[in-house]
Amino acid sequence: MAATTFPLKSTKKAFDLLRQDPQHLYLTVPAADTEPESVLDLNEITELLWDPKTDPAVANNIWAEIVRQTRAGDAGWTVVACGLAGPSLISKTRMLKACFPGADKAEMQSEIVEGFLVALRTIDLDDAGIESLAGALATKAFNKARVPYREAVGDMADLSCDGAVSGPPCVPVGHPDIVLARAVRAGVITAVEAEYIGRTRLEERNLAEVGAELGLATTTLFDRRAAAEARLVEALASEVI
């Protein structure tokens, strides 16, 4: 029986190999408001982007240039982008697995990676509303990856209605991810607020870490999450969602 191939494990191996010769890939990062133009090798880039203390504006500037390199058709920088985003993409896979526990993990990773590659091609680098490019890319990857699983659940629900399929639905109706999705559709919370709650509650990550990824102060993130959760509790109590 052939061994299962996990895409994120494969991209990590390729990324680690590139890091063994970091000067082979270097990036000229344009000047920003507070930073002059700089030339960084791969290990310097990795250290900066994986350090939660790095100025969010600096991290966004580096990520924007990486995205531009991937769009120029450089396969090496596509591997770099996947490698740098690896920890976040693994976290997103765990979240997807929690939402759809019966699905295959390797297949889920494939969906996450595909979603990330699409995000690299489509994210708007000029969108001033994006507080963290890294966070936005991972979120877009997750949102695209869960579409086929949600559609499958919908198909099963439709079949169950006419008696063709018996037994419980693939995903619990009250699963937190589904509740958050319904709350967004109902206008109770925004998609961004659902992301705050999802990362810190469902993924059980600390506020400081998530705030660093999103470019938000911990206290700001706490206040925004608390306000969103208050509306969510009220909506659930009144059966709005």
JSON list of N, CA and C in Angstrom, two decimals, residues 4 22 33 62 92 99 106 109 115 141 156 181 187 193 201 208-209 230 241:
[
{"chain": "A", "resi": 4, "resn": "THR", "atom": "N", "xyz": [0.71, 7.58, 2.31]},
{"chain": "A", "resi": 4, "resn": "THR", "atom": "CA", "xyz": [-0.09, 8.77, 2.06]},
{"chain": "A", "resi": 4, "resn": "THR", "atom": "C", "xyz": [0.82, 9.99, 1.91]},
{"chain": "A", "resi": 22, "resn": "PRO", "atom": "N", "xyz": [20.25, 29.93, 1.56]},
{"chain": "A", "resi": 22, "resn": "PRO", "atom": "CA", "xyz": [19.34, 31.08, 1.59]},
{"chain": "A", "resi": 22, "resn": "PRO", "atom": "C", "xyz": [19.68, 32.19, 0.62]},
{"chain": "A", "resi": 33, "resn": "ASP", "atom": "N", "xyz": [6.97, 53.42, 4.53]},
{"chain": "A", "resi": 33, "resn": "ASP", "atom": "CA", "xyz": [6.93, 54.70, 5.24]},
{"chain": "A", "resi": 33, "resn": "ASP", "atom": "C", "xyz": [8.02, 54.81, 6.29]},
{"chain": "A", "resi": 62, "resn": "ILE", "atom": "N", "xyz": [6.92, 42.86, 2.94]},
{"chain": "A", "resi": 62, "resn": "ILE", "atom": "CA", "xyz": [7.67, 41.69, 2.48]},
{"chain": "A", "resi": 62, "resn": "ILE", "atom": "C", "xyz": [6.73, 40.71, 1.78]},
{"chain": "A", "resi": 92, "resn": "LYS", "atom": "N", "xyz": [-5.08, 25.87, 9.76]},
{"chain": "A", "resi": 92, "resn": "LYS", "atom": "CA", "xyz": [-6.35, 25.92, 9.02]},
{"chain": "A", "resi": 92, "resn": "LYS", "atom": "C", "xyz": [-6.84, 24.50, 8.69]},
{"chain": "A", "resi": 99, "resn": "CYS", "atom": "N", "xyz": [-14.21, 20.81, 11.68]},
{"chain": "A", "resi": 99, "resn": "CYS", "atom": "CA", "xyz": [-15.53, 21.09, 11.10]},
{"chain": "A", "resi": 99, "resn": "CYS", "atom": "C", "xyz": [-16.10, 19.87, 10.39]},
{"chain": "A", "resi": 106, "resn": "ALA", "atom": "N", "xyz": [-5.20, 14.21, 4.14]},
{"chain": "A", "resi": 106, "resn": "ALA", "atom": "CA", "xyz": [-4.35, 14.54, 2.99]},
{"chain": "A", "resi": 106, "resn": "ALA", "atom": "C", "xyz": [-5.14, 15.31, 1.94]},
{"chain": "A", "resi": 109, "resn": "GLN", "atom": "N", "xyz": [-5.56, 18.84, 3.10]},
{"chain": "A", "resi": 109, "resn": "GLN", "atom": "CA", "xyz": [-4.35, 19.63, 2.88]},
{"chain": "A", "resi": 109, "resn": "GLN", "atom": "C", "xyz": [-4.24, 20.05, 1.42]},
{"chain": "A", "resi": 115, "resn": "GLY", "atom": "N", "xyz": [-6.27, 26.33, -2.33]},
{"chain": "A", "resi": 115, "resn": "GLY", "atom": "CA", "xyz": [-6.89, 27.60, -1.96]},
{"chain": "A", "resi": 115, "resn": "GLY", "atom": "C", "xyz": [-5.86, 28.69, -1.75]},
{"chain": "A", "resi": 141, "resn": "ALA", "atom": "N", "xyz": [-7.49, 30.84, 1.81]},
{"chain": "A", "resi": 141, "resn": "ALA", "atom": "CA", "xyz": [-7.22, 29.43, 1.54]},
{"chain": "A", "resi": 141, "resn": "ALA", "atom": "C", "xyz": [-8.23, 28.54, 2.27]},
{"chain": "A", "resi": 156, "resn": "MET", "atom": "N", "xyz": [-25.93, 15.84, 1.23]},
{"chain": "A", "resi": 156, "resn": "MET", "atom": "CA", "xyz": [-26.40, 14.78, 2.13]},
{"chain": "A", "resi": 156, "resn": "MET", "atom": "C", "xyz": [-27.70, 15.19, 2.80]},
{"chain": "A", "resi": 181, "resn": "ALA", "atom": "N", "xyz": [-20.83, 30.64, 10.46]},
{"chain": "A", "resi": 181, "resn": "ALA", "atom": "CA", "xyz": [-21.21, 30.93, 9.07]},
{"chain": "A", "resi": 181, "resn": "ALA", "atom": "C", "xyz": [-22.64, 31.47, 9.00]},
{"chain": "A", "resi": 187, "resn": "GLY", "atom": "N", "xyz": [-25.93, 38.55, 9.24]},
{"chain": "A", "resi": 187, "resn": "GLY", "atom": "CA", "xyz": [-25.48, 39.91, 9.53]},
{"chain": "A", "resi": 187, "resn": "GLY", "atom": "C", "xyz": [-25.28, 40.19, 11.01]},
{"chain": "A", "resi": 193, "resn": "GLU", "atom": "N", "xyz": [-14.95, 39.25, 12.02]},
{"chain": "A", "resi": 193, "resn": "GLU", "atom": "CA", "xyz": [-15.21, 38.91, 13.42]},
{"chain": "A", "resi": 193, "resn": "GLU", "atom": "C", "xyz": [-15.30, 37.40, 13.61]},
{"chain": "A", "resi": 201, "resn": "ARG", "atom": "N", "xyz": [-10.95, 30.86, 19.51]},
{"chain": "A", "resi": 201, "resn": "ARG", "atom": "CA", "xyz": [-11.81, 29.93, 20.23]},
{"chain": "A", "resi": 201, "resn": "ARG", "atom": "C", "xyz": [-11.72, 28.52, 19.67]},
{"chain": "A", "resi": 208, "resn": "ALA", "atom": "N", "xyz": [-2.51, 37.22, 21.65]},
{"chain": "A", "resi": 208, "resn": "ALA", "atom": "CA", "xyz": [-1.31, 37.95, 21.24]},
{"chain": "A", "resi": 208, "resn": "ALA", "atom": "C", "xyz": [-0.78, 37.42, 19.91]},
{"chain": "A", "resi": 209, "resn": "GLU", "atom": "N", "xyz": [-0.78, 36.10, 19.75]},
{"chain": "A", "resi": 209, "resn": "GLU", "atom": "CA", "xyz": [-0.28, 35.48, 18.52]},
{"chain": "A", "resi": 209, "resn": "GLU", "atom": "C", "xyz": [-1.17, 35.84, 17.33]},
{"chain": "A", "resi": 230, "resn": "ALA", "atom": "N", "xyz": [-20.73, 38.99, 22.12]},
{"chain": "A", "resi": 230, "resn": "ALA", "atom": "CA", "xyz": [-21.94, 39.45, 22.81]},
{"chain": "A", "resi": 230, "resn": "ALA", "atom": "C", "xyz": [-23.14, 39.45, 21.85]},
{"chain": "A", "resi": 241, "resn": "ILE", "atom": "N", "xyz": [-30.42, 33.04, 14.77]},
{"chain": "A", "resi": 241, "resn": "ILE", "atom": "CA", "xyz": [-29.61, 32.13, 13.92]},
{"chain": "A", "resi": 241, "resn": "ILE", "atom": "C", "xyz": [-29.76, 30.71, 14.43]}
]
